[in-house]
XYZ file of C-alpha atoms in Angstrom:
351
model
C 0.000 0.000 0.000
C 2.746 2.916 0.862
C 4.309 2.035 -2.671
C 1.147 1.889 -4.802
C 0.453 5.131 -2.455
C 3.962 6.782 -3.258
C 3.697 6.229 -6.932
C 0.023 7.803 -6.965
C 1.156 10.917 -5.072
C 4.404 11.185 -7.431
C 1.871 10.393 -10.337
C 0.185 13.392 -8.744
C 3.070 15.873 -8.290
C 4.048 15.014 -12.366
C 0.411 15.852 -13.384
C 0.647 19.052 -10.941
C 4.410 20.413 -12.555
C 2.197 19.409 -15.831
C -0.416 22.064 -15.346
C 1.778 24.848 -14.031
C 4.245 24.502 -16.888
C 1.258 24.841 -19.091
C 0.519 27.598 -17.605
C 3.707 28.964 -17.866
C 3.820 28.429 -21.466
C 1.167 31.064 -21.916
C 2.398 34.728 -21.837
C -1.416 35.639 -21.584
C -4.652 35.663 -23.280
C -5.287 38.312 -25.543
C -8.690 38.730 -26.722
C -9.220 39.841 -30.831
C -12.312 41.452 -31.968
C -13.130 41.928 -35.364
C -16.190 43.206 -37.065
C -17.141 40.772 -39.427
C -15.901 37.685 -41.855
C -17.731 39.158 -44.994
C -14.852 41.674 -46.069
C -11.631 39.646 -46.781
C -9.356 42.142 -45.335
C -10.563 41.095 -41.772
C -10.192 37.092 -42.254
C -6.274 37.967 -42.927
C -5.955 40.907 -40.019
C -7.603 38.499 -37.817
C -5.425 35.778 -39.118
C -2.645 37.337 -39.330
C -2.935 38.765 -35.620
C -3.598 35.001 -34.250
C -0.761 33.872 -36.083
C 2.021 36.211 -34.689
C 0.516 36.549 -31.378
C 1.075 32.679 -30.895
C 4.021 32.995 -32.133
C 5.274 35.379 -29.593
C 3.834 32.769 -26.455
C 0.097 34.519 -26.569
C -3.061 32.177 -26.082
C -5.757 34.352 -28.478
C -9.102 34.595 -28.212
C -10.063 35.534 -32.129
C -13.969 36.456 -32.355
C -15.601 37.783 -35.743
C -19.292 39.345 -35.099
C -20.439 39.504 -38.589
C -21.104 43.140 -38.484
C -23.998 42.763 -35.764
C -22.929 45.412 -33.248
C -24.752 43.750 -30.082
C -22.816 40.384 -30.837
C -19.886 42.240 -30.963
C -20.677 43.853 -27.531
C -21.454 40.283 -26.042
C -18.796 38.973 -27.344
C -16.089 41.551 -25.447
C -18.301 40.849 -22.627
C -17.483 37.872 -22.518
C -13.579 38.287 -23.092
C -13.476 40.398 -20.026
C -15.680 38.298 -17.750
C -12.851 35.322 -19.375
C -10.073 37.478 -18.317
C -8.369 37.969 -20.610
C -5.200 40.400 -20.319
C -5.516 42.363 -23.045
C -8.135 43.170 -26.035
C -7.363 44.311 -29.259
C -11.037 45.571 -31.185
C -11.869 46.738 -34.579
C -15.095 48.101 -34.166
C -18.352 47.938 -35.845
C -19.713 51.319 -35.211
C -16.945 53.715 -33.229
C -19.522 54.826 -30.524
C -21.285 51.412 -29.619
C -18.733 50.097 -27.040
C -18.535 52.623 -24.287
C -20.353 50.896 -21.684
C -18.734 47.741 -22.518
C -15.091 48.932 -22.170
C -15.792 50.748 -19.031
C -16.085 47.192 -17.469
C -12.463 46.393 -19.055
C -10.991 49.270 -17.997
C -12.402 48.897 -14.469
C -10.672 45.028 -14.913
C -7.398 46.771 -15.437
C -7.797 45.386 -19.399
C -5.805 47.396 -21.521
C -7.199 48.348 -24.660
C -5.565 48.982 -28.267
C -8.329 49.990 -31.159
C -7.394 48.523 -34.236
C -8.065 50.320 -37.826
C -10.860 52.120 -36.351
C -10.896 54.340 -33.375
C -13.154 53.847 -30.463
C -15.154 56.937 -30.010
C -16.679 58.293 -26.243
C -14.234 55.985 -24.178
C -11.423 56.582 -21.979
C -11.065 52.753 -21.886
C -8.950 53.339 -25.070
C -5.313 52.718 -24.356
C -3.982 52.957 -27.830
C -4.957 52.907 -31.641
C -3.172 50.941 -34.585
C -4.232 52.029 -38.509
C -2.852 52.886 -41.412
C -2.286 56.763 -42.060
C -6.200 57.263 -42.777
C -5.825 60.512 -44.103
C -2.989 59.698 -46.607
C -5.379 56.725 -47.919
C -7.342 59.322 -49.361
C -5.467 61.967 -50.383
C -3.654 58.789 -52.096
C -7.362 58.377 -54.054
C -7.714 61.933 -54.560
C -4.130 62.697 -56.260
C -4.705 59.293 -58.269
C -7.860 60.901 -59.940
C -6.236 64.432 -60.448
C -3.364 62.553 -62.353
C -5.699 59.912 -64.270
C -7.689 62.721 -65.315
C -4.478 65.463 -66.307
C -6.458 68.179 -63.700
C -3.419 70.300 -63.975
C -3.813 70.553 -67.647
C -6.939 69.670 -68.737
C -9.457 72.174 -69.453
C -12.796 69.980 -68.284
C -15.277 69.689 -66.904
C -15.085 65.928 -65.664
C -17.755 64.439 -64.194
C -17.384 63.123 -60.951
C -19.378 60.539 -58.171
C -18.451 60.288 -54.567
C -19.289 56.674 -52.876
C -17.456 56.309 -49.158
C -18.158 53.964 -46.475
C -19.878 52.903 -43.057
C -21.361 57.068 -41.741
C -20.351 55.056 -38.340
C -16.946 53.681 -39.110
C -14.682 56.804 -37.968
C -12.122 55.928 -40.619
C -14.360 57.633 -43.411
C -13.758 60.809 -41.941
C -10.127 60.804 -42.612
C -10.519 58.766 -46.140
C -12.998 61.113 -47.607
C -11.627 64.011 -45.843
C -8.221 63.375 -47.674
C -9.801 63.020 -50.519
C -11.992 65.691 -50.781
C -8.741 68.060 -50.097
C -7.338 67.189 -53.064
C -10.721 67.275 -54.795
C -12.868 70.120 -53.719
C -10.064 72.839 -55.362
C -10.740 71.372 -58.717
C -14.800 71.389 -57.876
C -14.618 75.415 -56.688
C -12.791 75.801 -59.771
C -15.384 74.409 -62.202
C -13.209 70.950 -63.490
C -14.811 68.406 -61.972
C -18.806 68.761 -61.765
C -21.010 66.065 -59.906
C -23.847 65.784 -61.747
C -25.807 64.414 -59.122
C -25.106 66.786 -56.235
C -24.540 63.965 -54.164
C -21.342 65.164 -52.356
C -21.361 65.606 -48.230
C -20.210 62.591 -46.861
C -23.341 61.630 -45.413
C -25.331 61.567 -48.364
C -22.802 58.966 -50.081
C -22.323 56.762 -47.181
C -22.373 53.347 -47.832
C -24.111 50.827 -44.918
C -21.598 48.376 -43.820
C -19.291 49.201 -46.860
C -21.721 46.665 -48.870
C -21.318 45.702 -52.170
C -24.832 45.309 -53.127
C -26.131 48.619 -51.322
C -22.927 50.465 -53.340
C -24.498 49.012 -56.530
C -28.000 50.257 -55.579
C -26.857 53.385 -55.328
C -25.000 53.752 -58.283
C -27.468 52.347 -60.225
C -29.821 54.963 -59.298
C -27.187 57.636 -60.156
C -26.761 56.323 -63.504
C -30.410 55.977 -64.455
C -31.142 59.417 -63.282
C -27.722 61.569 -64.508
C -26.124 59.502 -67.677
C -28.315 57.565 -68.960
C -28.926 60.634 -71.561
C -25.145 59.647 -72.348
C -23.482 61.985 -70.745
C -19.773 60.878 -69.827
C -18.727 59.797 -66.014
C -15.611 60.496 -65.781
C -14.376 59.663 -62.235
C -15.591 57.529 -59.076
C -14.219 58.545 -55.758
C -14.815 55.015 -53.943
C -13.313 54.360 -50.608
C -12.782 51.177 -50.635
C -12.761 48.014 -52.767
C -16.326 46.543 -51.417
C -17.570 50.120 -52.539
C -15.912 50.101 -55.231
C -16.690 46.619 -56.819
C -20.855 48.195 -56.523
C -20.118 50.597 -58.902
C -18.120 48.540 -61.319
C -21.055 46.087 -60.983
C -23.755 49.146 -61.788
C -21.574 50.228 -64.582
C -21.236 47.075 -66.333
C -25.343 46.777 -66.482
C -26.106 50.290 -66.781
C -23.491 52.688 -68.363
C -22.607 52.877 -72.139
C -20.180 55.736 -72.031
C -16.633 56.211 -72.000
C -15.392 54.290 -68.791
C -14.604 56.422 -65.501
C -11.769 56.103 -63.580
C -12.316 54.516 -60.502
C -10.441 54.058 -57.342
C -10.665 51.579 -54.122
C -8.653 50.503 -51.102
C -7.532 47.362 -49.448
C -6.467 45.371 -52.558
C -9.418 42.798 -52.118
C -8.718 39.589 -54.216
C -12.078 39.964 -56.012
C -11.007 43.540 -56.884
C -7.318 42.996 -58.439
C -8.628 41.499 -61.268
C -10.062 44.688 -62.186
C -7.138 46.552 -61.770
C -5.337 44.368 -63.905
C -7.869 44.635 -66.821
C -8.353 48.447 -65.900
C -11.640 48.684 -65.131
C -11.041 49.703 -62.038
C -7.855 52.405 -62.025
C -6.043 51.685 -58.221
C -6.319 50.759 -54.953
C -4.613 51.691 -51.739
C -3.045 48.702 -50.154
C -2.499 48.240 -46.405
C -0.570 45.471 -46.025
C -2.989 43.929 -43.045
C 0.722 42.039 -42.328
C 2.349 45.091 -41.851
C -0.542 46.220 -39.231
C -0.955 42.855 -37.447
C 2.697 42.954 -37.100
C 2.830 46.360 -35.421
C -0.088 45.707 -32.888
C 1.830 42.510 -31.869
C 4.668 44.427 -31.008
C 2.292 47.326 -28.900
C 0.464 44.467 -27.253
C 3.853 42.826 -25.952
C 5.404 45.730 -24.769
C 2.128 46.524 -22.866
C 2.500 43.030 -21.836
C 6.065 43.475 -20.587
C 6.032 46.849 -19.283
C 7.916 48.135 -22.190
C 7.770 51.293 -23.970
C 4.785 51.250 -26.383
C 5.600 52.131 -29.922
C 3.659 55.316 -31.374
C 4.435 57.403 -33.703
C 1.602 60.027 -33.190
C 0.196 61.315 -30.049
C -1.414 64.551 -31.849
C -4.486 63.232 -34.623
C -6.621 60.840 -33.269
C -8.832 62.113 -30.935
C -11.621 60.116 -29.859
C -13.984 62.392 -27.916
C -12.157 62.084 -24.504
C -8.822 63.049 -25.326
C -6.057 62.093 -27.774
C -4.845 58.939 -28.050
C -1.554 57.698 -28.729
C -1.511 55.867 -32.214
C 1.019 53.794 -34.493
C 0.133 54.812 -38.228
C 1.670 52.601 -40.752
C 1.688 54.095 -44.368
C -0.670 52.687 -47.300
C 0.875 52.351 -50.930
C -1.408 52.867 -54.002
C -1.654 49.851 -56.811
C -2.223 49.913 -60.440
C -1.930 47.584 -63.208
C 2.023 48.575 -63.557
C 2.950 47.585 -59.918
C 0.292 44.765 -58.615
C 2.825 42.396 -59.647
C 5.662 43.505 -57.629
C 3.111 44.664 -54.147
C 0.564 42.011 -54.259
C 2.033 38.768 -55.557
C 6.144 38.728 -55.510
C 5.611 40.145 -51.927
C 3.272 36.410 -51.447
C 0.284 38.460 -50.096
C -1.537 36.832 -52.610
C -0.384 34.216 -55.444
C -0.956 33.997 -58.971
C -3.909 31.905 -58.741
C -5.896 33.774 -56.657
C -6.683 36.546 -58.480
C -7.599 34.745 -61.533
């Protein structure tokens, strides 16, 4: 009996050492909201994130809401009452999780916003995008060149189609834009025929493809199908921007606008290639997950946080300190060398 009882309690002790090494092997548990799995670009952030957080000795706790803002706030309810050390959110709507992340920061959970800024919180700890702004003005210096604005006598005919009115982000991507655009406007070059241009009144609902397309349809029906020429689309992003090629391929006989997007979507790169669809600004979502790694393990380790602005981003209760990592724009002549000798994407999958 004392030996088979000695070898239990060793048998014991081994299991015990087990469990605490385990334990051990764990750096933390950081929890990873994202908004939704029906816009590719937050499969690979979220992906991408997972990846190089495990990599680093992180368990993650990866949860996509599929654009439902009260699953999303459930779902960081639930990462806080799971304690986890850390969260890292991309919002649905900037103003819907205020309540929610006063119960993290009450935890002690620090918070870094990813792509999109929190608004109304001081739960915020830090924000992670790409240089917003610059995405933009990237769009609107793409259509001045396309269209020779410097030169060129006009007037072009222009349509304005941005995102989410809730997504914080479009304030900065059609506010770039529109800086680079609105000169040309006041002068008389570029017209929009259907007097569609504050940014509410060509928001887009979710980004969606299909309400895009609505939209545009509507546009086209009521402004050129007399055939008069579109010239440009200002589209802020590639979901946006694949509605209006969509509505132009069923509806629109003229010469072909030029049209720009963001976020180098797989379903959109084909259409660069083949032109029907002039650029798009490309955040490498690598590039970002790679940054917020390294913010969420110097939080982790006490470190100094890396941030290379601490004067733009102001969500409603102060400013908060912010890593911007800068977007590149992509055409037919460069897609090649960005998208697939870089291996974000390979040859196959945007055929």
């Amino acid at each position: 009996m004392n030996k088979k009882l000695a070898i239990m309690t060793a048998a014991l002790c081994v299991a015990a050492m087990g469990t605490a090494a385990n334990a051990e092997e764990s750096k933390g548990t950081i929890g990873v909201a994202m908004p939704t799995q029906d816009l590719q670009r937050w499969n690979q952030d979220g992906e991408n994130m997972k990846a190089s957080l495990e990599e680093k000795g992180y368990t993650v706790d990866l949860q996509y809401a599929g654009n439902d803002v009260q699953t999303q706030v459930s779902q960081v309810e639930n990462m806080i009452a799971n304690g986890d050390d850390l969260l890292v959110v991309a919002s649905i709507e900037g103003d819907s999780l205020g309540t929610v992340l006063a119960s993290a920061k009450e935890a002690g959970i620090p918070v870094i916003a990813y792509d999109r800024l929190i608004m109304n919180t001081d739960a915020v700890s830090y924000y992670a995008t790409f240089d917003n702004y610059l995405v933009g003005k990237t769009q609107g210096e793409y259509i001045v060149e396309a269209l020779d604005l410097e030169n060129a006598e006009g007037p072009f005919n222009l349509e304005l189609v941005t995102g989410d009115p809730g997504d914080n982000n479009v304030n900065f991507f059609f506010g770039g834009a529109m800086d680079v655009l609105q000169p040309y406007i006041d002068e008389g070059k570029l017209v929009v025929p259907s007097g569609q241009m504050t940014k509410d009144e060509v928001a887009t609902a979710n980004w969606d493809t299909a309400t895009a397309q609505s939209r545009f349809e509507n546009i086209l029906s009521s402004y050129y199908a007399d055939g008069t020429n579109l010239d440009a689309v200002l589209a802020s992003n590639d979901s946006t921007a694949l509605g209006v090629i969509n509505a132009l391929a069923a509806n629109y006989t003229g010469e072909y606008p030029v049209i720009t997007g963001q976020d180098c979507d797989v379903a959109n790169v084909p259409h660069i290639v083949d032109g029907t669809q002039g650029m798009s600004v490309f955040k490498d979502t690598r590039t970002l997950a790679a940054q917020v790694v390294e913010m969420v393990d110097a939080i982790m380790t006490d470190a100094e946080v890396p941030v290379n602005d601490t004067e733009s981003y102001d969500n409603g209760t102060g400013v908060i300190p912010t890593y911007l990592c800068e977007p590149t724009a992509v055409t037919a002549e460069n897609y090649q060398e960005m998208l697939i000798d870089s291996g974000y994407y390979t040859e196959d999958q945007i055929k």
